[in-house]
PDB file of C-alpha atoms in Angstrom:
ATOM      1  CA  UNK A   1     143.756  91.215 156.097  1.00  0.00           C
ATOM      2  CA  UNK A   2     144.716  88.858 153.293  1.00  0.00           C
ATOM      3  CA  UNK A   3     146.780  86.500 155.403  1.00  0.00           C
ATOM      4  CA  UNK A   4     147.322  86.632 159.130  1.00  0.00           C
ATOM      5  CA  UNK A   5     150.663  85.464 160.472  1.00  0.00           C
ATOM      6  CA  UNK A   6     149.208  82.308 162.061  1.00  0.00           C
ATOM      7  CA  UNK A   7     147.668  81.191 158.758  1.00  0.00           C
ATOM      8  CA  UNK A   8     150.873  81.918 156.851  1.00  0.00           C
ATOM      9  CA  UNK A   9     152.912  79.942 159.380  1.00  0.00           C
ATOM     10  CA  UNK A  10     150.444  77.015 159.314  1.00  0.00           C
ATOM     11  CA  UNK A  11     150.494  76.819 155.505  1.00  0.00           C
ATOM     12  CA  UNK A  12     154.280  77.000 155.315  1.00  0.00           C
ATOM     13  CA  UNK A  13     155.105  74.664 158.198  1.00  0.00           C
ATOM     14  CA  UNK A  14     152.185  72.350 158.985  1.00  0.00           C
ATOM     15  CA  UNK A  15     149.897  71.642 156.029  1.00  0.00           C
ATOM     16  CA  UNK A  16     152.235  69.559 153.903  1.00  0.00           C
ATOM     17  CA  UNK A  17     155.058  69.912 151.444  1.00  0.00           C
ATOM     18  CA  UNK A  18     153.467  69.292 148.028  1.00  0.00           C
ATOM     19  CA  UNK A  19     152.781  72.608 146.338  1.00  0.00           C
ATOM     20  CA  UNK A  20     151.027  72.832 142.968  1.00  0.00           C
ATOM     21  CA  UNK A  21     152.257  76.066 141.375  1.00  0.00           C
ATOM     22  CA  UNK A  22     149.627  77.237 138.898  1.00  0.00           C
ATOM     23  CA  UNK A  23     151.155  79.333 136.137  1.00  0.00           C
ATOM     24  CA  UNK A  24     154.642  77.829 136.524  1.00  0.00           C
ATOM     25  CA  UNK A  25     156.458  77.304 133.223  1.00  0.00           C
ATOM     26  CA  UNK A  26     160.074  76.973 132.146  1.00  0.00           C
ATOM     27  CA  UNK A  27     160.192  80.737 131.491  1.00  0.00           C
ATOM     28  CA  UNK A  28     163.015  81.908 133.768  1.00  0.00           C
ATOM     29  CA  UNK A  29     161.821  85.514 133.480  1.00  0.00           C
ATOM     30  CA  UNK A  30     158.541  84.852 135.291  1.00  0.00           C
ATOM     31  CA  UNK A  31     158.184  85.287 139.044  1.00  0.00           C
ATOM     32  CA  UNK A  32     156.731  81.781 139.429  1.00  0.00           C
ATOM     33  CA  UNK A  33     160.022  80.268 138.249  1.00  0.00           C
ATOM     34  CA  UNK A  34     162.062  81.896 141.017  1.00  0.00           C
ATOM     35  CA  UNK A  35     159.450  81.404 143.736  1.00  0.00           C
ATOM     36  CA  UNK A  36     159.199  77.695 142.915  1.00  0.00           C
ATOM     37  CA  UNK A  37     162.977  77.383 143.240  1.00  0.00           C
ATOM     38  CA  UNK A  38     162.852  79.027 146.688  1.00  0.00           C
ATOM     39  CA  UNK A  39     160.083  76.660 147.779  1.00  0.00           C
ATOM     40  CA  UNK A  40     162.237  73.714 146.670  1.00  0.00           C
ATOM     41  CA  UNK A  41     165.187  75.034 148.675  1.00  0.00           C
ATOM     42  CA  UNK A  42     162.965  74.966 151.759  1.00  0.00           C
ATOM     43  CA  UNK A  43     161.964  71.344 151.181  1.00  0.00           C
ATOM     44  CA  UNK A  44     158.721  71.757 149.267  1.00  0.00           C
ATOM     45  CA  UNK A  45     157.898  69.517 146.317  1.00  0.00           C
ATOM     46  CA  UNK A  46     156.687  71.783 143.548  1.00  0.00           C
ATOM     47  CA  UNK A  47     154.290  70.591 140.872  1.00  0.00           C
ATOM     48  CA  UNK A  48     154.171  72.835 137.777  1.00  0.00           C
ATOM     49  CA  UNK A  49     150.640  73.491 136.495  1.00  0.00           C
ATOM     50  CA  UNK A  50     150.507  75.212 133.126  1.00  0.00           C
ATOM     51  CA  UNK A  51     148.692  74.507 129.837  1.00  0.00           C
ATOM     52  CA  UNK A  52     152.032  73.472 128.271  1.00  0.00           C
ATOM     53  CA  UNK A  53     152.654  70.961 131.118  1.00  0.00           C
ATOM     54  CA  UNK A  54     156.407  71.608 131.067  1.00  0.00           C
ATOM     55  CA  UNK A  55     158.953  69.988 133.347  1.00  0.00           C
ATOM     56  CA  UNK A  56     160.374  72.714 135.598  1.00  0.00           C
ATOM     57  CA  UNK A  57     163.103  72.407 138.250  1.00  0.00           C
ATOM     58  CA  UNK A  58     163.149  68.660 137.600  1.00  0.00           C
ATOM     59  CA  UNK A  59     159.445  68.208 138.350  1.00  0.00           C
ATOM     60  CA  UNK A  60     156.941  66.976 135.775  1.00  0.00           C
ATOM     61  CA  UNK A  61     154.281  69.492 134.837  1.00  0.00           C
ATOM     62  CA  UNK A  62     150.545  69.019 134.371  1.00  0.00           C
ATOM     63  CA  UNK A  63     148.076  70.967 132.263  1.00  0.00           C
ATOM     64  CA  UNK A  64     145.588  71.376 135.124  1.00  0.00           C
ATOM     65  CA  UNK A  65     145.147  70.612 138.811  1.00  0.00           C
ATOM     66  CA  UNK A  66     142.705  67.845 137.900  1.00  0.00           C
ATOM     67  CA  UNK A  67     145.425  66.125 135.833  1.00  0.00           C
ATOM     68  CA  UNK A  68     147.733  65.670 138.844  1.00  0.00           C
ATOM     69  CA  UNK A  69     147.458  61.984 139.823  1.00  0.00           C
ATOM     70  CA  UNK A  70     148.351  62.513 143.496  1.00  0.00           C
ATOM     71  CA  UNK A  71     147.295  64.748 146.379  1.00  0.00           C
ATOM     72  CA  UNK A  72     148.531  68.300 146.691  1.00  0.00           C
ATOM     73  CA  UNK A  73     148.664  70.214 149.949  1.00  0.00           C
ATOM     74  CA  UNK A  74     148.864  73.824 148.787  1.00  0.00           C
ATOM     75  CA  UNK A  75     147.877  75.462 145.504  1.00  0.00           C
ATOM     76  CA  UNK A  76     150.067  78.510 144.817  1.00  0.00           C
ATOM     77  CA  UNK A  77     148.371  80.731 142.217  1.00  0.00           C
ATOM     78  CA  UNK A  78     150.337  82.826 139.698  1.00  0.00           C
ATOM     79  CA  UNK A  79     147.479  83.784 137.372  1.00  0.00           C
ATOM     80  CA  UNK A  80     145.775  87.149 137.154  1.00  0.00           C
ATOM     81  CA  UNK A  81     142.989  87.987 139.580  1.00  0.00           C
ATOM     82  CA  UNK A  82     140.258  87.469 136.974  1.00  0.00           C
ATOM     83  CA  UNK A  83     141.261  83.792 136.604  1.00  0.00           C
ATOM     84  CA  UNK A  84     142.244  83.111 140.205  1.00  0.00           C
ATOM     85  CA  UNK A  85     138.741  82.402 141.503  1.00  0.00           C
ATOM     86  CA  UNK A  86     138.312  79.501 139.118  1.00  0.00           C
ATOM     87  CA  UNK A  87     141.674  78.085 140.199  1.00  0.00           C
ATOM     88  CA  UNK A  88     140.620  78.340 143.851  1.00  0.00           C
ATOM     89  CA  UNK A  89     137.501  76.343 142.999  1.00  0.00           C
ATOM     90  CA  UNK A  90     139.656  73.705 141.301  1.00  0.00           C
ATOM     91  CA  UNK A  91     141.869  73.574 144.405  1.00  0.00           C
ATOM     92  CA  UNK A  92     138.825  72.869 146.578  1.00  0.00           C
ATOM     93  CA  UNK A  93     137.709  70.141 144.165  1.00  0.00           C
ATOM     94  CA  UNK A  94     141.224  68.648 144.177  1.00  0.00           C
ATOM     95  CA  UNK A  95     141.169  68.362 147.963  1.00  0.00           C
ATOM     96  CA  UNK A  96     143.991  70.804 148.666  1.00  0.00           C
ATOM     97  CA  UNK A  97     144.416  72.012 152.217  1.00  0.00           C
ATOM     98  CA  UNK A  98     145.281  75.621 151.351  1.00  0.00           C
ATOM     99  CA  UNK A  99     145.314  78.159 148.533  1.00  0.00           C
ATOM    100  CA  UNK A 100     147.913  80.912 148.228  1.00  0.00           C
ATOM    101  CA  UNK A 101     147.304  83.831 145.838  1.00  0.00           C
ATOM    102  CA  UNK A 102     150.574  85.533 144.938  1.00  0.00           C
ATOM    103  CA  UNK A 103     151.418  89.233 145.193  1.00  0.00           C
ATOM    104  CA  UNK A 104     148.898  91.258 143.205  1.00  0.00           C
ATOM    105  CA  UNK A 105     146.369  88.402 142.985  1.00  0.00           C
ATOM    106  CA  UNK A 106     143.216  89.360 144.868  1.00  0.00           C
ATOM    107  CA  UNK A 107     139.684  87.950 144.663  1.00  0.00           C
ATOM    108  CA  UNK A 108     137.693  88.561 147.850  1.00  0.00           C
ATOM    109  CA  UNK A 109     134.786  86.335 146.794  1.00  0.00           C
ATOM    110  CA  UNK A 110     137.114  83.451 145.989  1.00  0.00           C
ATOM    111  CA  UNK A 111     138.787  83.907 149.356  1.00  0.00           C
ATOM    112  CA  UNK A 112     135.448  83.688 151.160  1.00  0.00           C
ATOM    113  CA  UNK A 113     134.373  80.601 149.172  1.00  0.00           C
ATOM    114  CA  UNK A 114     137.701  78.883 149.751  1.00  0.00           C
ATOM    115  CA  UNK A 115     137.675  79.536 153.485  1.00  0.00           C
ATOM    116  CA  UNK A 116     134.007  78.467 153.696  1.00  0.00           C
ATOM    117  CA  UNK A 117     135.079  75.160 152.120  1.00  0.00           C
ATOM    118  CA  UNK A 118     137.494  74.682 155.031  1.00  0.00           C
ATOM    119  CA  UNK A 119     140.779  75.575 153.339  1.00  0.00           C
ATOM    120  CA  UNK A 120     143.342  78.036 154.604  1.00  0.00           C
ATOM    121  CA  UNK A 121     143.744  81.002 152.271  1.00  0.00           C
ATOM    122  CA  UNK A 122     146.310  83.757 151.791  1.00  0.00           C
ATOM    123  CA  UNK A 123     146.119  86.511 149.167  1.00  0.00           C
ATOM    124  CA  UNK A 124     148.512  89.148 147.852  1.00  0.00           C
ATOM    125  CA  UNK A 125     151.537  87.660 149.653  1.00  0.00           C
ATOM    126  CA  UNK A 126     154.558  85.666 148.481  1.00  0.00           C
ATOM    127  CA  UNK A 127     155.731  82.464 150.188  1.00  0.00           C
ATOM    128  CA  UNK A 128     159.297  83.094 148.988  1.00  0.00           C
ATOM    129  CA  UNK A 129     159.274  86.283 151.075  1.00  0.00           C
ATOM    130  CA  UNK A 130     157.501  84.716 154.058  1.00  0.00           C
ATOM    131  CA  UNK A 131     159.268  81.350 154.421  1.00  0.00           C
ATOM    132  CA  UNK A 132     162.807  82.634 155.180  1.00  0.00           C
ATOM    133  CA  UNK A 133     161.371  84.661 158.079  1.00  0.00           C
ATOM    134  CA  UNK A 134     160.114  81.452 159.706  1.00  0.00           C
ATOM    135  CA  UNK A 135     163.528  79.781 159.770  1.00  0.00           C
TER     136      UNK A 135
END
């Protein structure tokens, strides 16, 4: 199971409201753009993380997780599965409390490493689908 209901609920309601969204750019056609907007509507502060470091939804972007000068609670990953493991490692190094791999993003080894480091982890799910169910 890539994300049990208790873990999903804990990430969305208890672990904090600052979400770094890796892969988020100003491209309205990308899924990350819409998901970040939904997270904002539910009170989350989104932090765009993309090599172009664009401002998205009124929030300043950063080129990498390491460039963010404040703590993040959850790292939401919108990169392909081959790159996701490295992002999970960066999330651990950043001190995040949880990592969320979006729909279609699966890396079993990264999941095991992330959980072993003490972080909550969800894979192949979408918080924009899950969060309205909790309300």
